[in-house]
Amino acid sequence: MAKLNFGGVEENVVTREEFPLAKAQEVLKNETVAVIGYGVQGPGQALNQRDNGINVIVGQRKNSKTWDKAIADGFVPGETLFEIEEALERGTIICYLLSDAAQIALWPTVKKHLTKGKALYFSHGFGITFNEQTGIIPPADVDVFLVAPKGSGTSLRRMFLQGRGLNSSYAIFQDATGKARERVVALGIAVGSGYLFETDFKREVYSDLTGERGTLMGAIQGIFAAQYQVLRDKGHTPSEAFNETVEELTQSLMPLVAENGMDWMYANCSTTAQRGALDWWKKFRDATSPVFKELYESVATGKESQRSIDSNSQEDYREKLDAELKELRESEMWQAGKTVRSLRPENQK
Ligand SMILES: NC(=O)C1=CN([C@@H]2O[C@H](COP(=O)(O)OP(=O)(O)OC[C@H]3O[C@@H](n4cnc5c(N)ncnc54)[C@H](O)[C@@H]3O)[C@@H](O)[C@H]2O)C=CC1
Ligand SMILES: CC(=O)[C@](C)(O)C(=O)O
Ligand SMILES: [Mg+2]
Ligand SMILES: [Mg+2]
């Protein structure tokens, strides 16, 4: 394991040099990896493992859209695609990739098939950390660990196909066989991680729930909406407001941040912009910091996990979600965005 310096703090990281794919294949050569669920992470992780030469099967409900998707992706019923129970029976490593709320309902079935020496794999610390809410308490004689790709399963697959890799965190909750570490790291490499950083279940889920509600998804939409509205209220057109709020960020400036950091992006903007950004960023930090603290508390007290379970367990969950997404999509800002995107040269025939 490499110890690397992250801004002055040393952390343990598994790199591909230290743990190449060949080693992962060797560790997993006698295992059957059963990917249960074929939603977003399921396909990304199952396909990457298959392409990496791992013995992977998919467990999914028959007569579902995702069953058909698994077939379209090349999984063969009776060979590499099974009903959930049969996949649970065959698998020696169970990758539990149903939505976090759905994992609760299927848990008694999964538990039944967790015989001695098998491994239970998650991509989130949710089910175990909030076990008072989920009831997920694994038997003592199985390994329990997680590999959490830090990004969408869609990106995990796309980046793999481009020869890139998404970073993932990994954690061991229970090592019953003495082989949990080599198993989890091998899986992390096999699913297409670029590198793996160490964490535990609680830290994974607390940071993940904070990040997705915060800067990654919730806060970013909030700050976009606030700036867009001010510009519109002051008489700017939708295209101008959208371009100065979103399009320039995603198309021009964020790629520079991704490449070489914030100072590099600033350095490639005008002195006028630099002065203003350097003057204003701390004001935004201070204004939002109380909201982030409130958010973290809401995660740590289990309020966020309970809310997610409650809403995701409703019969009409899909319809309600679609309605909320539609509201976003049909807002003036994102409608303006649709037109703006259509004007990108690469999107014109
Ligand atoms: N979506 C993502 O890219 C990421 C997800 N994760 C984690 O990975 C895990 C899987 O998440 P997603 O792929 O988003 O799940 P998802 O919401 O796409 O659902 C996965 C599958 O669960 C099936 N399913 C739903 N209810 C079911 C039930 N009652 N019985 C049987 N099957 C049922 C669906 O048909 C679908 O195939 C979660 O723990 C999540 O937090 C982690 C990182 C990113
Ligand atoms: C993509 C990811 O890592 C998230 C945002 O945490 C999630 O989908 O749960
Ligand atoms: Mg995440
Ligand atoms: Mg998440």
Tab-separated table of C-alpha atoms and ligand atoms in Angstrom:
chain	number	residue	atom	x	y	z
A	1	MET	CA	0.000	0.000	0.000
A	2	ALA	CA	1.335	3.419	-0.895
A	3	LYS	CA	1.348	6.236	1.629
A	4	LEU	CA	0.794	9.444	-0.272
A	5	ASN	CA	0.830	13.040	0.820
A	6	PHE	CA	-2.512	14.785	0.303
A	7	GLY	CA	-1.995	18.444	1.016
A	8	GLY	CA	0.250	17.690	3.961
A	9	VAL	CA	-1.733	14.708	5.323
A	10	GLU	CA	-0.519	11.150	4.712
A	11	GLU	CA	-3.102	8.626	3.543
A	12	ASN	CA	-3.088	4.996	2.454
A	13	VAL	CA	-3.856	4.471	-1.207
A	14	VAL	CA	-3.905	1.392	-3.403
A	15	THR	CA	-2.568	2.161	-6.866
A	16	ARG	CA	-2.806	0.085	-10.001
A	17	GLU	CA	0.953	-0.327	-10.006
A	18	GLU	CA	0.826	-1.980	-6.631
A	19	PHE	CA	-2.245	-4.040	-7.453
A	20	PRO	CA	-2.377	-4.627	-11.204
A	21	LEU	CA	-5.314	-6.278	-12.921
A	22	ALA	CA	-3.419	-9.584	-13.197
A	23	LYS	CA	-3.228	-9.729	-9.421
A	24	ALA	CA	-6.954	-9.018	-9.119
A	25	GLN	CA	-7.686	-11.800	-11.607
A	26	GLU	CA	-5.515	-14.179	-9.594
A	27	VAL	CA	-7.251	-13.323	-6.296
A	28	LEU	CA	-10.706	-13.721	-7.840
A	29	LYS	CA	-10.028	-16.732	-10.063
A	30	ASN	CA	-12.055	-19.175	-7.960
A	31	GLU	CA	-14.828	-16.749	-7.088
A	32	THR	CA	-18.223	-16.225	-8.665
A	33	VAL	CA	-19.093	-12.558	-8.348
A	34	ALA	CA	-22.879	-12.108	-8.295
A	35	VAL	CA	-23.995	-8.579	-9.093
A	36	ILE	CA	-27.489	-8.200	-7.620
A	37	GLY	CA	-29.388	-5.344	-9.259
A	38	TYR	CA	-28.853	-3.880	-12.681
A	39	GLY	CA	-29.740	-0.202	-12.294
A	40	VAL	CA	-26.903	2.332	-12.518
A	41	GLN	CA	-23.919	0.808	-10.653
A	42	GLY	CA	-24.907	-2.774	-11.565
A	43	PRO	CA	-24.202	-2.498	-15.316
A	44	GLY	CA	-21.060	-0.405	-14.876
A	45	GLN	CA	-19.511	-2.764	-12.359
A	46	ALA	CA	-20.696	-6.008	-13.971
A	47	LEU	CA	-19.554	-5.066	-17.480
A	48	ASN	CA	-16.183	-3.761	-16.324
A	49	GLN	CA	-15.597	-6.955	-14.347
A	50	ARG	CA	-16.626	-9.101	-17.278
A	51	ASP	CA	-14.300	-7.204	-19.615
A	52	ASN	CA	-11.561	-7.579	-17.005
A	53	GLY	CA	-11.882	-11.354	-17.158
A	54	ILE	CA	-13.673	-11.878	-13.855
A	55	ASN	CA	-16.267	-14.624	-13.465
A	56	VAL	CA	-19.310	-12.408	-13.012
A	57	ILE	CA	-23.023	-13.197	-13.057
A	58	VAL	CA	-26.007	-10.882	-12.769
A	59	GLY	CA	-29.046	-11.421	-10.557
A	60	GLN	CA	-32.137	-9.528	-11.587
A	61	ARG	CA	-35.908	-9.891	-11.555
A	62	LYS	CA	-37.169	-11.587	-14.704
A	63	ASN	CA	-39.683	-9.688	-16.852
A	64	SER	CA	-38.182	-6.347	-15.890
A	65	LYS	CA	-36.689	-3.682	-18.123
A	66	THR	CA	-33.306	-4.199	-16.526
A	67	TRP	CA	-33.431	-7.954	-17.193
A	68	ASP	CA	-33.796	-7.103	-20.867
A	69	LYS	CA	-31.013	-4.562	-20.579
A	70	ALA	CA	-28.708	-7.205	-19.107
A	71	ILE	CA	-29.467	-9.446	-22.087
A	72	ALA	CA	-28.823	-6.575	-24.490
A	73	ASP	CA	-25.487	-6.069	-22.709
A	74	GLY	CA	-24.532	-9.662	-23.446
A	75	PHE	CA	-25.477	-11.508	-20.255
A	76	VAL	CA	-27.041	-14.874	-21.061
A	77	PRO	CA	-30.035	-16.242	-19.115
A	78	GLY	CA	-29.124	-19.502	-17.403
A	79	GLU	CA	-25.408	-18.885	-17.925
A	80	THR	CA	-24.510	-15.447	-16.626
A	81	LEU	CA	-27.955	-13.975	-15.888
A	82	PHE	CA	-30.259	-15.431	-13.228
A	83	GLU	CA	-33.228	-14.680	-11.052
A	84	ILE	CA	-32.017	-12.970	-7.880
A	85	GLU	CA	-32.273	-16.026	-5.633
A	86	GLU	CA	-30.371	-18.240	-7.993
A	87	ALA	CA	-27.605	-15.664	-8.391
A	88	LEU	CA	-27.416	-15.356	-4.595
A	89	GLU	CA	-27.076	-19.109	-4.371
A	90	ARG	CA	-24.335	-19.295	-7.020
A	91	GLY	CA	-22.339	-16.262	-5.958
A	92	THR	CA	-19.391	-16.505	-3.571
A	93	ILE	CA	-19.157	-12.725	-3.537
A	94	ILE	CA	-22.497	-10.919	-3.426
A	95	CYS	CA	-22.385	-7.382	-4.804
A	96	TYR	CA	-25.491	-5.846	-3.294
A	97	LEU	CA	-26.355	-3.165	-5.824
A	98	LEU	CA	-30.042	-2.553	-5.353
A	99	SER	CA	-31.000	0.980	-4.385
A	100	ASP	CA	-30.253	1.550	-0.705
A	101	ALA	CA	-33.943	1.469	0.208
A	102	ALA	CA	-34.670	-1.643	-1.867
A	103	GLN	CA	-31.848	-3.453	-0.054
A	104	ILE	CA	-34.021	-3.495	3.072
A	105	ALA	CA	-36.832	-5.510	1.504
A	106	LEU	CA	-34.564	-8.104	-0.073
A	107	TRP	CA	-32.273	-8.436	2.943
A	108	PRO	CA	-33.899	-11.553	4.513
A	109	THR	CA	-33.429	-13.347	1.182
A	110	VAL	CA	-29.832	-12.231	0.824
A	111	LYS	CA	-29.029	-13.192	4.398
A	112	LYS	CA	-30.309	-16.712	3.830
A	113	HIS	CA	-27.703	-17.235	1.130
A	114	LEU	CA	-24.773	-15.742	3.020
A	115	THR	CA	-23.161	-18.996	4.016
A	116	LYS	CA	-19.794	-19.241	5.753
A	117	GLY	CA	-16.875	-17.808	3.819
A	118	LYS	CA	-18.897	-15.846	1.283
A	119	ALA	CA	-18.466	-12.105	0.976
A	120	LEU	CA	-21.044	-9.347	1.051
A	121	TYR	CA	-20.029	-6.317	-0.992
A	122	PHE	CA	-21.672	-2.895	-0.977
A	123	SER	CA	-20.990	0.282	-2.918
A	124	HIS	CA	-22.120	2.441	-0.046
A	125	GLY	CA	-21.796	2.494	3.728
A	126	PHE	CA	-25.532	3.156	4.028
A	127	GLY	CA	-27.078	-0.227	4.871
A	128	ILE	CA	-24.525	-1.150	7.544
A	129	THR	CA	-24.044	2.276	9.143
A	130	PHE	CA	-27.748	2.978	9.461
A	131	ASN	CA	-28.587	-0.614	10.424
A	132	GLU	CA	-31.112	0.563	13.002
A	133	GLN	CA	-33.095	1.889	10.056
A	134	THR	CA	-32.247	-0.838	7.526
A	135	GLY	CA	-32.075	-3.967	9.683
A	136	ILE	CA	-29.025	-5.084	7.675
A	137	ILE	CA	-26.895	-7.059	10.124
A	138	PRO	CA	-24.734	-9.658	8.371
A	139	PRO	CA	-23.828	-13.013	9.879
A	140	ALA	CA	-20.427	-13.098	11.596
A	141	ASP	CA	-18.823	-15.725	9.352
A	142	VAL	CA	-18.858	-13.752	6.080
A	143	ASP	CA	-16.603	-10.955	4.865
A	144	VAL	CA	-18.299	-7.565	4.584
A	145	PHE	CA	-16.706	-4.724	2.671
A	146	LEU	CA	-17.374	-1.930	0.225
A	147	VAL	CA	-15.982	-0.386	-2.904
A	148	ALA	CA	-17.705	2.918	-3.570
A	149	PRO	CA	-16.916	4.413	-6.959
A	150	LYS	CA	-16.897	8.169	-6.528
A	151	GLY	CA	-19.129	8.899	-9.461
A	152	SER	CA	-22.059	7.598	-11.466
A	153	GLY	CA	-22.031	4.004	-12.690
A	154	THR	CA	-22.496	5.508	-16.137
A	155	SER	CA	-19.200	7.374	-15.795
A	156	LEU	CA	-17.521	4.275	-14.344
A	157	ARG	CA	-18.323	2.388	-17.548
A	158	ARG	CA	-17.582	5.253	-19.931
A	159	MET	CA	-14.227	5.995	-18.349
A	160	PHE	CA	-13.299	2.308	-18.381
A	161	LEU	CA	-14.014	2.150	-22.119
A	162	GLN	CA	-11.814	5.223	-22.602
A	163	GLY	CA	-8.988	3.510	-20.742
A	164	ARG	CA	-9.408	5.797	-17.776
A	165	GLY	CA	-10.533	4.991	-14.224
A	166	LEU	CA	-12.780	6.569	-11.636
A	167	ASN	CA	-11.398	6.740	-8.118
A	168	SER	CA	-13.166	4.665	-5.469
A	169	SER	CA	-13.032	4.371	-1.733
A	170	TYR	CA	-12.881	0.987	-0.037
A	171	ALA	CA	-13.568	-0.193	3.483
A	172	ILE	CA	-13.684	-3.436	5.411
A	173	PHE	CA	-16.422	-3.889	7.980
A	174	GLN	CA	-15.843	-7.540	8.768
A	175	ASP	CA	-12.963	-9.875	7.908
A	176	ALA	CA	-14.175	-13.394	8.617
A	177	THR	CA	-11.931	-15.272	6.203
A	178	GLY	CA	-8.681	-13.388	6.711
A	179	LYS	CA	-8.879	-12.598	2.980
A	180	ALA	CA	-11.205	-9.598	3.084
A	181	ARG	CA	-8.511	-7.120	2.147
A	182	GLU	CA	-7.235	-8.904	-0.943
A	183	ARG	CA	-10.804	-9.662	-1.993
A	184	VAL	CA	-12.009	-6.082	-1.676
A	185	VAL	CA	-8.992	-4.527	-3.343
A	186	ALA	CA	-9.164	-7.053	-6.177
A	187	LEU	CA	-12.829	-6.175	-6.687
A	188	GLY	CA	-12.033	-2.479	-6.607
A	189	ILE	CA	-9.522	-2.899	-9.417
A	190	ALA	CA	-11.829	-5.284	-11.297
A	191	VAL	CA	-14.784	-2.867	-11.336
A	192	GLY	CA	-12.583	-0.264	-13.012
A	193	SER	CA	-11.301	1.963	-10.231
A	194	GLY	CA	-8.360	4.152	-11.087
A	195	TYR	CA	-7.073	4.024	-7.539
A	196	LEU	CA	-8.567	3.134	-4.172
A	197	PHE	CA	-8.474	5.192	-1.032
A	198	GLU	CA	-9.108	3.806	2.423
A	199	THR	CA	-12.099	4.669	4.572
A	200	ASP	CA	-14.647	3.020	6.858
A	201	PHE	CA	-18.376	2.507	6.339
A	202	LYS	CA	-19.452	5.437	8.459
A	203	ARG	CA	-17.060	7.953	6.951
A	204	GLU	CA	-17.962	6.768	3.454
A	205	VAL	CA	-21.675	7.279	3.922
A	206	TYR	CA	-21.429	10.532	5.859
A	207	SER	CA	-19.152	12.126	3.266
A	208	ASP	CA	-21.112	10.706	0.339
A	209	LEU	CA	-24.510	11.900	1.559
A	210	THR	CA	-23.013	15.307	2.329
A	211	GLY	CA	-21.302	15.590	-1.052
A	212	GLU	CA	-24.309	14.658	-3.166
A	213	ARG	CA	-26.623	16.967	-1.206
A	214	GLY	CA	-23.912	19.603	-1.231
A	215	THR	CA	-21.540	20.782	-3.905
A	216	LEU	CA	-21.909	17.777	-6.214
A	217	MET	CA	-25.637	18.022	-6.784
A	218	GLY	CA	-27.828	19.986	-4.360
A	219	ALA	CA	-25.779	23.086	-3.630
A	220	ILE	CA	-24.680	23.471	-7.237
A	221	GLN	CA	-28.261	23.582	-8.486
A	222	GLY	CA	-29.137	26.007	-5.674
A	223	ILE	CA	-26.336	28.402	-6.480
A	224	PHE	CA	-27.068	28.193	-10.214
A	225	ALA	CA	-30.735	28.978	-9.591
A	226	ALA	CA	-29.926	31.926	-7.325
A	227	GLN	CA	-27.528	33.606	-9.748
A	228	TYR	CA	-29.729	32.910	-12.781
A	229	GLN	CA	-32.720	34.496	-11.082
A	230	VAL	CA	-30.829	37.629	-10.077
A	231	LEU	CA	-29.622	38.099	-13.647
A	232	ARG	CA	-33.124	37.576	-15.012
A	233	ASP	CA	-34.656	39.951	-12.466
A	234	LYS	CA	-32.141	42.577	-13.542
A	235	GLY	CA	-33.257	42.296	-17.143
A	236	HIS	CA	-30.715	39.901	-18.667
A	237	THR	CA	-31.980	37.497	-21.304
A	238	PRO	CA	-32.284	33.751	-20.612
A	239	SER	CA	-29.383	32.906	-22.918
A	240	GLU	CA	-27.137	35.475	-21.294
A	241	ALA	CA	-28.112	34.364	-17.809
A	242	PHE	CA	-27.634	30.680	-18.663
A	243	ASN	CA	-24.305	31.209	-20.369
A	244	GLU	CA	-22.899	33.210	-17.466
A	245	THR	CA	-24.215	30.732	-14.902
A	246	VAL	CA	-23.812	27.243	-16.352
A	247	GLU	CA	-22.531	26.909	-19.894
A	248	GLU	CA	-19.265	28.745	-19.426
A	249	LEU	CA	-18.640	26.827	-16.227
A	250	THR	CA	-19.158	23.334	-17.628
A	251	GLN	CA	-17.682	23.907	-21.076
A	252	SER	CA	-14.796	26.231	-20.494
A	253	LEU	CA	-13.808	26.683	-16.871
A	254	MET	CA	-14.442	23.353	-15.070
A	255	PRO	CA	-12.263	21.397	-17.501
A	256	LEU	CA	-9.425	23.731	-16.508
A	257	VAL	CA	-10.142	23.141	-12.812
A	258	ALA	CA	-10.236	19.382	-13.435
A	259	GLU	CA	-6.937	19.539	-15.258
A	260	ASN	CA	-4.858	21.570	-12.853
A	261	GLY	CA	-6.776	23.118	-9.991
A	262	MET	CA	-8.585	26.351	-9.211
A	263	ASP	CA	-5.528	28.635	-9.324
A	264	TRP	CA	-4.814	27.344	-12.819
A	265	MET	CA	-8.327	28.166	-13.967
A	266	TYR	CA	-8.046	31.615	-12.367
A	267	ALA	CA	-4.645	32.112	-14.000
A	268	ASN	CA	-6.262	31.550	-17.395
A	269	CYS	CA	-8.908	34.190	-16.849
A	270	SER	CA	-8.593	37.952	-17.038
A	271	THR	CA	-6.987	39.999	-14.296
A	272	THR	CA	-10.416	41.588	-13.892
A	273	ALA	CA	-12.031	38.204	-13.257
A	274	GLN	CA	-9.187	37.108	-10.990
A	275	ARG	CA	-9.523	40.176	-8.770
A	276	GLY	CA	-13.269	39.727	-8.440
A	277	ALA	CA	-13.170	35.977	-7.816
A	278	LEU	CA	-10.430	36.299	-5.211
A	279	ASP	CA	-12.414	39.029	-3.450
A	280	TRP	CA	-15.753	37.223	-3.501
A	281	TRP	CA	-15.096	33.518	-2.892
A	282	LYS	CA	-14.756	33.848	0.867
A	283	LYS	CA	-18.066	35.660	1.102
A	284	PHE	CA	-19.751	32.712	-0.608
A	285	ARG	CA	-17.880	30.290	1.658
A	286	ASP	CA	-19.056	32.118	4.771
A	287	ALA	CA	-22.628	32.438	3.535
A	288	THR	CA	-22.960	28.718	2.754
A	289	SER	CA	-20.907	27.274	5.592
A	290	PRO	CA	-23.855	27.258	8.064
A	291	VAL	CA	-25.962	25.374	5.540
A	292	PHE	CA	-23.238	22.760	5.086
A	293	LYS	CA	-22.989	22.354	8.873
A	294	GLU	CA	-26.744	21.872	9.082
A	295	LEU	CA	-26.526	19.345	6.265
A	296	TYR	CA	-23.785	17.325	7.967
A	297	GLU	CA	-25.824	17.204	11.182
A	298	SER	CA	-28.841	16.021	9.265
A	299	VAL	CA	-26.728	13.204	7.798
A	300	ALA	CA	-25.097	12.278	11.105
A	301	THR	CA	-28.366	12.089	13.026
A	302	GLY	CA	-29.831	9.699	10.463
A	303	LYS	CA	-32.435	12.161	9.240
A	304	GLU	CA	-31.232	12.062	5.631
A	305	SER	CA	-31.036	8.269	5.461
A	306	GLN	CA	-34.527	7.927	6.970
A	307	ARG	CA	-35.936	10.440	4.514
A	308	SER	CA	-34.347	8.600	1.627
A	309	ILE	CA	-35.702	5.237	2.823
A	310	ASP	CA	-39.190	6.649	3.380
A	311	SER	CA	-39.449	8.325	0.016
A	312	ASN	CA	-37.838	5.506	-1.975
A	313	SER	CA	-40.099	2.891	-0.353
A	314	GLN	CA	-43.338	4.427	-1.603
A	315	GLU	CA	-45.300	2.664	-4.298
A	316	ASP	CA	-45.449	5.738	-6.498
A	317	TYR	CA	-41.817	6.646	-5.883
A	318	ARG	CA	-40.950	6.661	-9.614
A	319	GLU	CA	-43.857	8.869	-10.618
A	320	LYS	CA	-43.132	11.398	-7.898
A	321	LEU	CA	-39.433	11.482	-8.743
A	322	ASP	CA	-40.179	11.921	-12.434
A	323	ALA	CA	-42.506	14.816	-11.617
A	324	GLU	CA	-39.794	16.570	-9.607
A	325	LEU	CA	-37.200	16.024	-12.321
A	326	LYS	CA	-39.687	17.320	-14.873
A	327	GLU	CA	-40.124	20.486	-12.852
A	328	LEU	CA	-36.363	21.068	-12.974
A	329	ARG	CA	-36.170	20.218	-16.652
A	330	GLU	CA	-39.041	22.547	-17.507
A	331	SER	CA	-37.751	25.485	-15.496
A	332	GLU	CA	-36.768	28.412	-17.657
A	333	MET	CA	-33.094	28.025	-16.784
A	334	TRP	CA	-32.818	24.416	-17.957
A	335	GLN	CA	-35.050	25.029	-20.967
A	336	ALA	CA	-32.685	27.830	-21.927
A	337	GLY	CA	-29.897	25.299	-21.386
A	338	LYS	CA	-31.506	22.889	-23.788
A	339	THR	CA	-31.443	25.468	-26.557
A	340	VAL	CA	-27.895	26.489	-25.681
A	341	ARG	CA	-26.718	22.849	-25.830
A	342	SER	CA	-28.340	22.380	-29.214
A	343	LEU	CA	-26.238	25.261	-30.518
A	344	ARG	CA	-22.920	23.666	-29.601
A	345	PRO	CA	-21.251	22.947	-32.939
A	346	GLU	CA	-20.673	19.306	-32.000
A	347	ASN	CA	-24.428	18.933	-31.456
A	348	GLN	CA	-25.359	20.289	-34.875
A	349	LYS	CA	-25.671	17.908	-37.764
B	1	LIG	N1	-26.111	5.468	-8.952
B	1	LIG	C1	-24.778	5.520	-8.807
B	1	LIG	O1	-24.039	5.790	-9.745
B	1	LIG	C2	-24.137	5.238	-7.476
B	1	LIG	C3	-24.706	4.342	-6.592
B	1	LIG	N2	-24.019	3.942	-5.482
B	1	LIG	C4	-24.594	2.937	-4.610
B	1	LIG	O2	-24.732	1.728	-5.349
B	1	LIG	C5	-25.884	1.017	-4.909
B	1	LIG	C6	-26.813	0.773	-6.084
B	1	LIG	O3	-27.324	2.024	-6.502
B	1	LIG	P1	-27.953	2.272	-7.958
B	1	LIG	O4	-27.154	1.558	-8.977
B	1	LIG	O5	-28.129	3.736	-8.071
B	1	LIG	O6	-29.368	1.548	-7.768
B	1	LIG	P2	-30.693	1.739	-8.653
B	1	LIG	O7	-31.593	2.707	-7.992
B	1	LIG	O8	-30.300	1.990	-10.045
B	1	LIG	O9	-31.380	0.301	-8.495
B	1	LIG	C7	-30.675	-0.897	-8.807
B	1	LIG	C8	-31.593	-2.048	-9.132
B	1	LIG	O10	-32.466	-2.335	-8.065
B	1	LIG	C9	-33.606	-2.959	-8.627
B	1	LIG	N3	-34.657	-2.966	-7.601
B	1	LIG	C10	-35.275	-1.893	-7.067
B	1	LIG	N4	-36.150	-2.323	-6.122
B	1	LIG	C11	-36.029	-3.671	-6.063
B	1	LIG	C12	-36.631	-4.703	-5.272
B	1	LIG	N5	-37.521	-4.405	-4.317
B	1	LIG	N6	-36.269	-5.982	-5.500
B	1	LIG	C13	-35.375	-6.295	-6.434
B	1	LIG	N7	-34.773	-5.368	-7.215
B	1	LIG	C14	-35.096	-4.082	-7.019
B	1	LIG	C15	-33.879	-2.146	-9.848
B	1	LIG	O11	-34.583	-2.900	-10.791
B	1	LIG	C16	-32.460	-1.877	-10.357
B	1	LIG	O12	-32.075	-2.870	-11.261
B	1	LIG	C17	-26.487	1.872	-3.793
B	1	LIG	O13	-25.945	1.424	-2.577
B	1	LIG	C18	-25.997	3.264	-4.113
B	1	LIG	O14	-25.939	4.135	-3.017
B	1	LIG	C19	-22.760	4.380	-5.226
B	1	LIG	C20	-22.147	5.282	-6.068
B	1	LIG	C21	-22.854	5.852	-7.182
B	2	LIG	C1	-22.693	9.241	-8.095
B	2	LIG	C2	-22.463	9.201	-6.637
B	2	LIG	O1	-21.375	8.895	-6.176
B	2	LIG	C3	-23.545	9.642	-5.762
B	2	LIG	C4	-23.851	11.035	-6.212
B	2	LIG	O2	-23.077	9.670	-4.454
B	2	LIG	C5	-24.767	8.762	-5.868
B	2	LIG	O3	-25.273	8.534	-6.984
B	2	LIG	O4	-25.249	8.302	-4.828
B	3	MG	MG	-21.037	9.087	-4.215
B	4	MG	MG	-24.273	8.563	-3.068
